[in-house]
Coordinates of C-alpha atoms in Angstrom, one line a residue:
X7 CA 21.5 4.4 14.7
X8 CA 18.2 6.3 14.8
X9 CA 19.7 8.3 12.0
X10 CA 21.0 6.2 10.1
X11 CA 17.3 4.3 10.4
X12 CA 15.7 7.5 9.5
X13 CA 17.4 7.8 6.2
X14 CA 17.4 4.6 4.8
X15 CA 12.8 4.9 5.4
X16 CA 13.6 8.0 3.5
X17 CA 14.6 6.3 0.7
X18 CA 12.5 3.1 1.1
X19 CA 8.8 4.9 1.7
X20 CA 9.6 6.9 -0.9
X21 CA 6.7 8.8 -3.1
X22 CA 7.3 5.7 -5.7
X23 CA 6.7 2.9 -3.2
X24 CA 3.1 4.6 -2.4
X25 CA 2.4 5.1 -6.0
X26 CA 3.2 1.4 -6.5
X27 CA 1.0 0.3 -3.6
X28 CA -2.0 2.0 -4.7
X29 CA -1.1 1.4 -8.5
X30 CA -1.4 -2.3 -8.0
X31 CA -4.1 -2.4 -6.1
X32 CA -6.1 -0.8 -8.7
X33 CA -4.5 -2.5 -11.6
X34 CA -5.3 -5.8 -9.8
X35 CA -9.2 -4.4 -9.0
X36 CA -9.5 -3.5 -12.6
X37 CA -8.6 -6.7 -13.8
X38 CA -10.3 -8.9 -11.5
X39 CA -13.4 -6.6 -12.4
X40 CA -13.1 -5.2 -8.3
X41 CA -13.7 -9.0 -7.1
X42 CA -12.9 -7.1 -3.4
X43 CA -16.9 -6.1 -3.9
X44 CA -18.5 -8.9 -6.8
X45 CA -17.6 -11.7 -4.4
X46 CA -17.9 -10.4 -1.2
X47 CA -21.0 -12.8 -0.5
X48 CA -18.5 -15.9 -1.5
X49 CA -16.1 -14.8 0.8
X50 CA -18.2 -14.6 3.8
X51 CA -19.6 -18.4 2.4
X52 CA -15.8 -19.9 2.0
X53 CA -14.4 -18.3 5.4
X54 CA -16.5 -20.8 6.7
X55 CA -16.7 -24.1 4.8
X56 CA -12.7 -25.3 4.6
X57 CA -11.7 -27.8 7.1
X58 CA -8.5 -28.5 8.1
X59 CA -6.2 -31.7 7.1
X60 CA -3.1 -33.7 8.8
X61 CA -0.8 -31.4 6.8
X62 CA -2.7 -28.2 6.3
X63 CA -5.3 -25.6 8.3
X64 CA -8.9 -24.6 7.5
X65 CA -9.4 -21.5 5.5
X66 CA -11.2 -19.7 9.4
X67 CA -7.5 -20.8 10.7
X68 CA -5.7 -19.3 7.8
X69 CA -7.4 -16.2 8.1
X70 CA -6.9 -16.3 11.7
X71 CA -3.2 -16.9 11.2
X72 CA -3.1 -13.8 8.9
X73 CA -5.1 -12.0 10.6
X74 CA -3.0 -12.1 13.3
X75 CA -0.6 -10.8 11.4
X76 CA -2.2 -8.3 9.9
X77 CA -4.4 -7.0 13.1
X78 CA -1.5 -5.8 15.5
X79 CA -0.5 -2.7 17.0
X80 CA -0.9 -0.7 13.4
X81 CA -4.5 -1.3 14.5
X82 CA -4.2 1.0 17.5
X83 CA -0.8 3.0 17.5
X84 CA -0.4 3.0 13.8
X85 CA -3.7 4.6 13.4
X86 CA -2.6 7.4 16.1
X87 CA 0.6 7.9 14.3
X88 CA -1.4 8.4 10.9
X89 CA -3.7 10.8 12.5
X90 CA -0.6 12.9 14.4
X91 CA 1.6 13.2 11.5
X92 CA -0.9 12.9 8.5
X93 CA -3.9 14.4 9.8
X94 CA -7.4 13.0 10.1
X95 CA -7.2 12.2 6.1
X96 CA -5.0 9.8 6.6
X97 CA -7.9 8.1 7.4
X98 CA -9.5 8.2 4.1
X99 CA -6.2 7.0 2.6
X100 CA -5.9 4.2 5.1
X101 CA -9.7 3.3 3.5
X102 CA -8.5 3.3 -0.4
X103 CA -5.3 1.3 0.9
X104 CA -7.7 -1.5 2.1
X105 CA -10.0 -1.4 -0.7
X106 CA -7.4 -1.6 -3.4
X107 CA -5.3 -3.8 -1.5
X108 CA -8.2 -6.8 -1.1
X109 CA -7.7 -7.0 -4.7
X110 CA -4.1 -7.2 -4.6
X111 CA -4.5 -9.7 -1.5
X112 CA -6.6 -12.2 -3.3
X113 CA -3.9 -12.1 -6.1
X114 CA -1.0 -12.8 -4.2
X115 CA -2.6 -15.3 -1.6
X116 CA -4.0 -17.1 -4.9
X117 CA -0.6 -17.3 -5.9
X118 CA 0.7 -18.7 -2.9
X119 CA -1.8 -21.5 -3.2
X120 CA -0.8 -22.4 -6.6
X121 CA 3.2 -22.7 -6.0
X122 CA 2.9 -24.2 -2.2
X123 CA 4.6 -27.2 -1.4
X124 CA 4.5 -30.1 1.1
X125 CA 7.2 -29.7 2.8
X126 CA 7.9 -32.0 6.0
X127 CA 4.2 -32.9 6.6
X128 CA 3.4 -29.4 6.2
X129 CA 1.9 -27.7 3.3
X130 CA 4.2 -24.5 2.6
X131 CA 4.2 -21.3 0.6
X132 CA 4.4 -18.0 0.0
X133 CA 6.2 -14.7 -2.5
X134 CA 9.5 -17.0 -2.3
X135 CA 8.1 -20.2 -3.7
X136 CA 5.7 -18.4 -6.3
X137 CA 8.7 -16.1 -7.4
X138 CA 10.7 -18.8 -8.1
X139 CA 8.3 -21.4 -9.6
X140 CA 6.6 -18.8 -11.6
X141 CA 9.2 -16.0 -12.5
X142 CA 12.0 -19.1 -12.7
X143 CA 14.0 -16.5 -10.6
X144 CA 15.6 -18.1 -8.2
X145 CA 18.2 -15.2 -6.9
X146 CA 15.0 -13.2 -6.6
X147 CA 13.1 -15.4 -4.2
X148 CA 16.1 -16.0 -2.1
X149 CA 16.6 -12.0 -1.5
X150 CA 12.9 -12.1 -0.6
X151 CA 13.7 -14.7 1.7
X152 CA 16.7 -13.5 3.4
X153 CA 15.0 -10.2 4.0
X154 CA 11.9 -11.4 5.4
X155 CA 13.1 -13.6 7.6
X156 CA 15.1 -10.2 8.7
X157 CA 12.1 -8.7 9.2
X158 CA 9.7 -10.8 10.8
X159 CA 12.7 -12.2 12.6
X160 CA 14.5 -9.6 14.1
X161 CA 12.5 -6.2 12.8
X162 CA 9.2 -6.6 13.2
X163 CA 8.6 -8.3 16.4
X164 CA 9.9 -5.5 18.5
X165 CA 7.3 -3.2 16.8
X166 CA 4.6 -5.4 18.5
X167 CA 6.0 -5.6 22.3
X168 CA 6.8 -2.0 21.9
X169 CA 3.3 -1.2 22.0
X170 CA 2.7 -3.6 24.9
X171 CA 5.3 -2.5 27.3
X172 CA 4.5 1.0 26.5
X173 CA 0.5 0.3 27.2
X174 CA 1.4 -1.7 30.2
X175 CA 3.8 1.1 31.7
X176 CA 0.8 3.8 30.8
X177 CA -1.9 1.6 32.9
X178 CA 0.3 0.7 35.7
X179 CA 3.3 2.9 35.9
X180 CA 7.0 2.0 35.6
X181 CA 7.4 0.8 39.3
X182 CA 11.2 1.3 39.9
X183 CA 13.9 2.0 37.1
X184 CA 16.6 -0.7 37.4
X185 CA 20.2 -0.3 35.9
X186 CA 20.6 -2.9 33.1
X187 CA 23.5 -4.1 30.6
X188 CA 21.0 -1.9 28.2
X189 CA 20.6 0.9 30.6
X190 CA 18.0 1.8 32.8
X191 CA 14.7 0.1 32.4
X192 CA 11.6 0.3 34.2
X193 CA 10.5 -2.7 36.3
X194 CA 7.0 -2.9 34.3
X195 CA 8.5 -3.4 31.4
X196 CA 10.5 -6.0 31.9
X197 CA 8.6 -7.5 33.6
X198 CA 5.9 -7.4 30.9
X199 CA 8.9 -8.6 28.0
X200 CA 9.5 -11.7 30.2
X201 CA 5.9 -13.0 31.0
X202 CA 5.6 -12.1 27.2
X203 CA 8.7 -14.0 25.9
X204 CA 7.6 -16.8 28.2
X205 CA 4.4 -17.6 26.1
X206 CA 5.7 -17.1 23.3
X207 CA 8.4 -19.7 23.3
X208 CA 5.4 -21.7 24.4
X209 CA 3.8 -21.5 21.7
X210 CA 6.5 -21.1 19.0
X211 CA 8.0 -24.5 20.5
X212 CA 4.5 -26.4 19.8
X213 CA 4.9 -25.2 15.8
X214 CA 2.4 -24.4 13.2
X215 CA -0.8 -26.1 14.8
X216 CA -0.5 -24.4 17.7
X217 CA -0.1 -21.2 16.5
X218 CA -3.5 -22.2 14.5
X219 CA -5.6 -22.9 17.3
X220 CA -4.4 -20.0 19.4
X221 CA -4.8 -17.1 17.2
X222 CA -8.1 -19.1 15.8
X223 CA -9.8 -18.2 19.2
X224 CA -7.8 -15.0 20.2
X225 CA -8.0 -12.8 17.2
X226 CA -12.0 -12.9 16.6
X227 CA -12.1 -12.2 20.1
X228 CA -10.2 -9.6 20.4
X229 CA -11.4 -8.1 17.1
X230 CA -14.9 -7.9 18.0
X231 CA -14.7 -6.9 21.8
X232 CA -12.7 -3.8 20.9
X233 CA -15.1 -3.2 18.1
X234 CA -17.5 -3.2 20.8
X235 CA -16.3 -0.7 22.9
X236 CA -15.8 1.5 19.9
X237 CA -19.3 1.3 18.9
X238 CA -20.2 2.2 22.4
X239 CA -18.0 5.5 22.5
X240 CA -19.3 6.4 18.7
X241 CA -22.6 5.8 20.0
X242 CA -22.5 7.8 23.2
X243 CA -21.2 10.8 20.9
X244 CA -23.4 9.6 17.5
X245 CA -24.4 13.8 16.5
X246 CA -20.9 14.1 16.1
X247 CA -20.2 11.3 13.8
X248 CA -21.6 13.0 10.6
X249 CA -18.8 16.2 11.4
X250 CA -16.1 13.3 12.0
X251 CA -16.8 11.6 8.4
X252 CA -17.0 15.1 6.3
X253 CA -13.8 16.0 8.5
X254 CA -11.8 12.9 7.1
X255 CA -13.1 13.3 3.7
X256 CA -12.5 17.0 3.5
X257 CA -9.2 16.7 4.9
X258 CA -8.0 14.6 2.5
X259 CA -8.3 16.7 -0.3
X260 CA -6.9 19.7 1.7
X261 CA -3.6 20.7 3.2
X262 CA -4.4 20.6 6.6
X263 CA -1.5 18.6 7.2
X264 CA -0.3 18.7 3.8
X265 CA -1.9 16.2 1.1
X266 CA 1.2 14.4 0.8
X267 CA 1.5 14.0 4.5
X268 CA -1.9 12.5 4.2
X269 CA -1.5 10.3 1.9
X270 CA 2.2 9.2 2.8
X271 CA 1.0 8.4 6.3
X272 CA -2.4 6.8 5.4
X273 CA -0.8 4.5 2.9
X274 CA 2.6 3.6 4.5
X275 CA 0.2 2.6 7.8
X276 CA -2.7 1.1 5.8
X277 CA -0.1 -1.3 4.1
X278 CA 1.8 -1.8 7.3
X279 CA -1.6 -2.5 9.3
X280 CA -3.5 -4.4 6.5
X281 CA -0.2 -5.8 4.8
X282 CA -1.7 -6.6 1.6
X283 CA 1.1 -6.6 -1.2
X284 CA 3.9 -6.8 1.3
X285 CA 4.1 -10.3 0.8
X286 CA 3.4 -11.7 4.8
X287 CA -0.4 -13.0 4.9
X288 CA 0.5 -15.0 1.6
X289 CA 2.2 -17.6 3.9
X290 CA -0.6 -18.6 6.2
X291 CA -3.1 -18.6 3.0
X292 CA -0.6 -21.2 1.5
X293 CA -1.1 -23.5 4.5
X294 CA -4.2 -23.8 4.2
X295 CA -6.2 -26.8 3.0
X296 CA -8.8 -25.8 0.0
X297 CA -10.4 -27.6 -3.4
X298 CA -9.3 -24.6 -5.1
X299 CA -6.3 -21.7 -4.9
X300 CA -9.1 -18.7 -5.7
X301 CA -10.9 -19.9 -2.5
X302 CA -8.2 -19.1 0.1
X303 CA -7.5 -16.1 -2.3
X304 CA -10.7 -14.8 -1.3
X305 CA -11.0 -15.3 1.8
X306 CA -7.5 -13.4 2.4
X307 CA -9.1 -10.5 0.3
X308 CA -11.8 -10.2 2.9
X309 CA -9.1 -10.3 6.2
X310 CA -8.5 -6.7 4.4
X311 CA -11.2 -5.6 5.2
X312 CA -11.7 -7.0 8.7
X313 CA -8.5 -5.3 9.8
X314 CA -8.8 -2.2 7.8
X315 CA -12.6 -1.0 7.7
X316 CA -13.6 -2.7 10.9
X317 CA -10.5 -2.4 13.6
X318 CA -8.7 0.2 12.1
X319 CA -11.9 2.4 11.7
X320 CA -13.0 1.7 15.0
X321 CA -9.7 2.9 16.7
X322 CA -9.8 6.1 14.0
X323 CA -13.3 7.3 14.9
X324 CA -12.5 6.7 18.7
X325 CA -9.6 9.1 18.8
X326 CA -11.2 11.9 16.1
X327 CA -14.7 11.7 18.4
X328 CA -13.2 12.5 21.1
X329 CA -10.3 15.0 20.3
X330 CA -7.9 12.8 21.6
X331 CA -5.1 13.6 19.2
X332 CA -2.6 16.4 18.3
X333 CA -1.5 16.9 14.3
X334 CA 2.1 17.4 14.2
X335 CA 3.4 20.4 11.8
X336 CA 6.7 21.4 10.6
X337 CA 9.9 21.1 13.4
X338 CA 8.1 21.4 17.1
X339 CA 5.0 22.8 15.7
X340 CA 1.4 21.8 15.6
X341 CA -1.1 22.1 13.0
X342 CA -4.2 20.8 15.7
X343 CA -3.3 20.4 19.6
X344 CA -5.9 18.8 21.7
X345 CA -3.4 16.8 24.2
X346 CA 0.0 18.3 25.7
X347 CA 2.6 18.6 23.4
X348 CA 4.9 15.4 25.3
X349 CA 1.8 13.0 24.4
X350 CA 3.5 10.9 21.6
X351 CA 1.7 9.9 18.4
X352 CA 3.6 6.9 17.5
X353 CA 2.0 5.2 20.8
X354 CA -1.4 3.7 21.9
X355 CA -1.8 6.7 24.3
X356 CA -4.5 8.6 22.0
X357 CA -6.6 5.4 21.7
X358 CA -6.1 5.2 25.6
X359 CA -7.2 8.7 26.0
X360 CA -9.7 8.4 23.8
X361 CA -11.4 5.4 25.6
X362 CA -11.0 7.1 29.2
X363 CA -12.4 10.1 28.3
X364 CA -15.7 8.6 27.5
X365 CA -15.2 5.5 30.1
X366 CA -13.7 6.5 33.2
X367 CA -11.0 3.6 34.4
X368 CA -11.5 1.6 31.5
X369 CA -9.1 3.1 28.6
X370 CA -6.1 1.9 30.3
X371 CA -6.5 -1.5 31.0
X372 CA -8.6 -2.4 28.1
X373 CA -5.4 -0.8 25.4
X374 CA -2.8 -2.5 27.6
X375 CA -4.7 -5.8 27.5
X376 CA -6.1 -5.3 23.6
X377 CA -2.7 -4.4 22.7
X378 CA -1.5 -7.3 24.3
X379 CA -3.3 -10.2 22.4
X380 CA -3.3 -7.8 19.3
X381 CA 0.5 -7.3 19.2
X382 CA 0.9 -11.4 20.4
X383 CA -0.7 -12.5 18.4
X384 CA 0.9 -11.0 15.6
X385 CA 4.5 -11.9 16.7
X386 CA 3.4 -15.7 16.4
X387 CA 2.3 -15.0 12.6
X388 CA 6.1 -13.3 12.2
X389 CA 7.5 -16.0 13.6
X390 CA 5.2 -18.3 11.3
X391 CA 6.7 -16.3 8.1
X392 CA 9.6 -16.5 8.9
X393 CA 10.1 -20.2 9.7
X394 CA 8.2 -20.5 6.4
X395 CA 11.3 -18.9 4.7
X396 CA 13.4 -21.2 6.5
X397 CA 11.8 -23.7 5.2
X398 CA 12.2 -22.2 1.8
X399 CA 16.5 -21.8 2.4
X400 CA 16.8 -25.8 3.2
X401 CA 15.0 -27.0 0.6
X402 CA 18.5 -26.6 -0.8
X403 CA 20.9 -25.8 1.7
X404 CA 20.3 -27.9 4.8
X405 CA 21.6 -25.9 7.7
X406 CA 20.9 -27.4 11.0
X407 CA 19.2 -25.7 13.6
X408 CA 18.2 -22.7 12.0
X409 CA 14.8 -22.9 13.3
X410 CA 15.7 -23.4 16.6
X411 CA 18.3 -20.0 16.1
X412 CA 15.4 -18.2 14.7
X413 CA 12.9 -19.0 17.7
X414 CA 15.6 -17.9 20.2
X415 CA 16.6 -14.6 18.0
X416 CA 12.5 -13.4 17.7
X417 CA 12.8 -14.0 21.3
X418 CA 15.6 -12.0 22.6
X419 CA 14.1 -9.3 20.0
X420 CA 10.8 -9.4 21.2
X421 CA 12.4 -8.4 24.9
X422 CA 14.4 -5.7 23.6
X423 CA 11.5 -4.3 22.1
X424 CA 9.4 -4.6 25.0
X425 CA 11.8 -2.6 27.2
X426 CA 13.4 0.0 25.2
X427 CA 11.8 3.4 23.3
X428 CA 9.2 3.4 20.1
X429 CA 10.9 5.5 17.7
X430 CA 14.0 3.1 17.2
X431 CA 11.5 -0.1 17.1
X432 CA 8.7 1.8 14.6
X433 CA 11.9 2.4 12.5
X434 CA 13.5 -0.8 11.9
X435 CA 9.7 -2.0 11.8
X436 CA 9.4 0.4 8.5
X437 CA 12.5 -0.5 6.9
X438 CA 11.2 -4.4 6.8
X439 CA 7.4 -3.6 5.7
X440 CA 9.3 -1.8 2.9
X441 CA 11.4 -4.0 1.8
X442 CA 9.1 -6.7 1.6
X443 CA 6.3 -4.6 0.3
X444 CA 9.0 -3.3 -2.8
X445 CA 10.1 -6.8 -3.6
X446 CA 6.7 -8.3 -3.8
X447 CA 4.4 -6.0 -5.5
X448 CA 7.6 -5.9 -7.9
X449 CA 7.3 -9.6 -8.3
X450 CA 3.7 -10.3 -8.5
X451 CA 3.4 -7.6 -11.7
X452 CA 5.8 -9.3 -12.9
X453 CA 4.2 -13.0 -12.9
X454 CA 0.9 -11.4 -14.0
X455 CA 2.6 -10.0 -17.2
X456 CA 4.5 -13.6 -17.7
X457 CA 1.2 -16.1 -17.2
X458 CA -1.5 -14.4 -15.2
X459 CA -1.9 -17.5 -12.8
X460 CA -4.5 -15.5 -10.0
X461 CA -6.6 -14.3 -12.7
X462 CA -6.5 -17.6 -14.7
X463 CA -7.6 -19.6 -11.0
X464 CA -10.2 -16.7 -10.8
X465 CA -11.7 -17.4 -14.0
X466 CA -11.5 -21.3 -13.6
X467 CA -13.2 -20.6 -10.1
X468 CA -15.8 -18.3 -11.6
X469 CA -17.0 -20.8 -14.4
X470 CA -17.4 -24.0 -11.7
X471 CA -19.3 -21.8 -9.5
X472 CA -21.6 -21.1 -12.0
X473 CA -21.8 -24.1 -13.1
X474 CA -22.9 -25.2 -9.8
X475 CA -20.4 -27.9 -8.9
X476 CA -20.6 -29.6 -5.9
X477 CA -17.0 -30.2 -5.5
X478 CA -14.5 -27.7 -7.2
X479 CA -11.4 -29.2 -9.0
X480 CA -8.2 -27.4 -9.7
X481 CA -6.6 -28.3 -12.9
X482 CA -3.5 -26.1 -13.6
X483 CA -2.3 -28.0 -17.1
X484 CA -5.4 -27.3 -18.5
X485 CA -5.1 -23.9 -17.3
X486 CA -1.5 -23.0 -19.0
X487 CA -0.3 -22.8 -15.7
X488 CA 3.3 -24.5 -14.9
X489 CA 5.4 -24.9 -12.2
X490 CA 2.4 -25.6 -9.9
X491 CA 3.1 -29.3 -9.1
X492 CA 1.1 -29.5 -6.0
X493 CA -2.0 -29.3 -8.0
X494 CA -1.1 -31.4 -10.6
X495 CA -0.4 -34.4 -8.7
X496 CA -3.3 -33.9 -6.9
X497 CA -5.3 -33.3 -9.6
X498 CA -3.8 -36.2 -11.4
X499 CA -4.7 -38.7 -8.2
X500 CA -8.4 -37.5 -8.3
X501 CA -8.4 -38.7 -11.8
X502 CA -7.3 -42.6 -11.6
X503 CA -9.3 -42.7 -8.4
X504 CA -12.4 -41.8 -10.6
X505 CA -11.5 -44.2 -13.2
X506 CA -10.9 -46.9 -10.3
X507 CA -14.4 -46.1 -8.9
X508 CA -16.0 -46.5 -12.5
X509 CA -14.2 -49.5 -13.2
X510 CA -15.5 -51.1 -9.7
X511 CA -18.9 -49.9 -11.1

């Protein structure tokens, strides 16, 4: 099996899927004249101003829903495994993978704002619903369905308790090992994939809203305490930060670990840990409730950043500060070894390390317990996308309870995951980032070169703001914009209930 996983990433994370993931991200900056850095102030202004409806969230809960999605164990173990097989460049690449990718985040977030849908009291949306409404490809929304439900259903999740059995077995040992129908398994960890399977179904059962308001509180948290503690260790070694930047810069450039190793690991876990173009945080943006699709756009651009250059950094200059890493060579070899050679990269034990080398008694427990929320947290926002797609399948084939088989299959992965080895879990994790990732950066290049419907809401967003509009209005017939019937009924009501307020007048 792990074989057979190993090839098919060979083929998927192939040099052409980098290329494309950079490529768009700057062919998106370029063309939205880098609104990742003219609108940052706007962003910061809008993350806070949306408010949430009966059928929709705010834009703080939609970027909490993504978020949560998007800041997950690629936060802590991705980051080690980029450093271990890429080098410490993999950092910078991580970096340019974030910045690009805001661009390309606003874009397809925008998108999924234009094309959502009310769909059972709900507002719905994401790649699926733009690819069919604005490509008028039905076959391909449907593959990017299938496979994402795949993914986030049965791939992905495992990924995230992974990393928490494995941080919860590192702080408290494996207690005794206990013969299974899946072989022997440590009493930590599954003890640690029940209580976690417990709470989820908890929360998964109590559907979109209360996914909201969890992650809402969680994630910001989470994000800043462990932000925190980062600071802290960066601060107690500050006259080596200056080495640590020129380090990541030079080894970028420089075969330390080979260039392309660099920049295949930096990108492949900069897009798994900040997902922008794979097509996942566009779902959460679509729920939310906004006066215009380029404001939830933006706000997704700056979640990029948030994950990326805050928590991603922070858990990158932890484990370079401190030496708390190994760089993996060719076969058994190693280009830098710091740790013993059985201290595995594709783990959260060099952010532990890291941590406990500077606080005594602390690294441990604080992993365990950030990876726990992290990595949660970002199983409800799979689960989210995922029912999302569900919701996409029955709007014409009503198959009952699909949902309910979904909720009980994310489960029972989310177990196995939890209890069995990382290689096998970061593997099939891969193979679904991948596949979404091809499919919608594929798609989105291809709407922009039909209509150009994100640039189109930018510009339409651009000229009320400077205008100075009190309230923003959304307009897509005027726009050339088709397809995007949410907004023109609603734009339509806002009309005749002007024209009944005049007449009252």
């Amino acid at each position: 099996m792990q074989a057979f996983v190993d090839f098919t990433n060979g083929i998927i994370w192939s040099p052409a899927l980098i290329y494309l993931c950079l490529g768009a991200g700057l062919f998106y900056s370029i063309l939205t004249r880098f609104v990742q850095v003219r609108m940052f102030r706007e962003m910061w202004v809008l993350l806070f101003s949306g408010k949430a409806s009966e059928k929709g969230i705010s834009s703080f809960q939609a970027l909490a829903v993504s978020l949560s999605g998007r800041v997950g164990t690629g936060n802590i173990a991705g980051v080690a495994a980029a450093i271990g097989f890429g080098g410490p460049g993999a950092v910078f690449w991580m970096w340019v993978v974030a910045f690009l990718g805001a661009a390309t985040a606003y874009t397809e977030s925008t998108l999924a704002q234009i094309y959502k849908e009310e769909h059972e009291g709900q507002y719905r949306g994401g790649p699926a619903f733009y690819f069919e409404k604005a490509m008028g490809q039905k076959w391909f929304a449907w593959i990017f369905a299938i496979a994402t439900i795949m993914a986030c259903g049965v791939f992905l999740p495992g990924v995230q308790s992974n990393s928490i059995g494995n941080a919860v077995e590192a702080t408290f040992g494996s207690g005794a090992m206990i013969d299974t129908a899946m072989g022997t398994l440590s009493f930590a960890k599954i003890v640690t994939g029940t209580i976690v399977v417990l709470i989820l179904g908890f929360i998964i059962f109590g559907g979109v809203k209360r996914i909201a308001s969890f992650t809402q509180i969680v994630v910001p948290f989470m994000a800043l305490a462990y932000i925190i503690i980062a600071g802290v260790i960066v601060l107690l070694n500050i006259d080596m930060l200056p080495g640590i930047i020129a380090m990541i810069f030079e080894d970028a450039f420089t075969p330390m670990a080979g260039m392309g190793a660099a920049i295949g690991w930096g990108v492949k876990r900069g897009v798994y840990s900040n997902e922008a173009g794979q097509g996942t945080g566009p779902h959460a943006a679509a729920a939310a409730a906004v006066e215009h699709p380029a404001q939830q756009g933006l706000v997704q651009a700056f979640s990029v950043y948030i994950d990326t250059l805050f928590v991603c950094s922070a858990t990158a200059f932890m484990i370079l500060i401190t030496g708390a890493y190994n760089v993996h060579g060719a076969g058994d070899t190693f280009l830098v070894q710091n740790l013993g050679a059985d201290i595995a990269a594709n783990g959260p034990l060099y952010t532990q390390m890291a941590i406990e080398s500077v606080l005594p008694g602390l690294g441990n427990p604080f992993i365990a317990f950030a990876l726990f929320f992290f990595s949660f947290t970002t199983i409800l926002a799979y689960y989210y996308i995922a029912e999302t797609n569900i919701a996409y399948i029955q709007r014409t084939i009503k198959i009952p309870g699909m949902v309910g088989a979904l909720k009980l299959v994310l489960m029972a992965a989310t177990f196995y995951g939890a209890v069995k080895t990382a290689n096998l879990a970061w593997g099939l994790g891969d193979i679904g980032v991948g596949l979404m990732a091809w499919l919608n950066i594929a798609g989105i290049l291809i709407i922009f070169f039909m209509s150009k419907p994100a640039l189109k809401a930018l510009h339409d967003y651009e000229a009320q703001h400077k205008a100075g509009v009190k309230h923003y209005t959304f307009n897509p017939v005027k726009l050339g914009i088709k397809n995007a019937t949410f907004w023109e009924k609603r734009y339509e009501k806002k009309m005749a209930a002007q024209k009944t307020h005049k007449a009252k007048d």
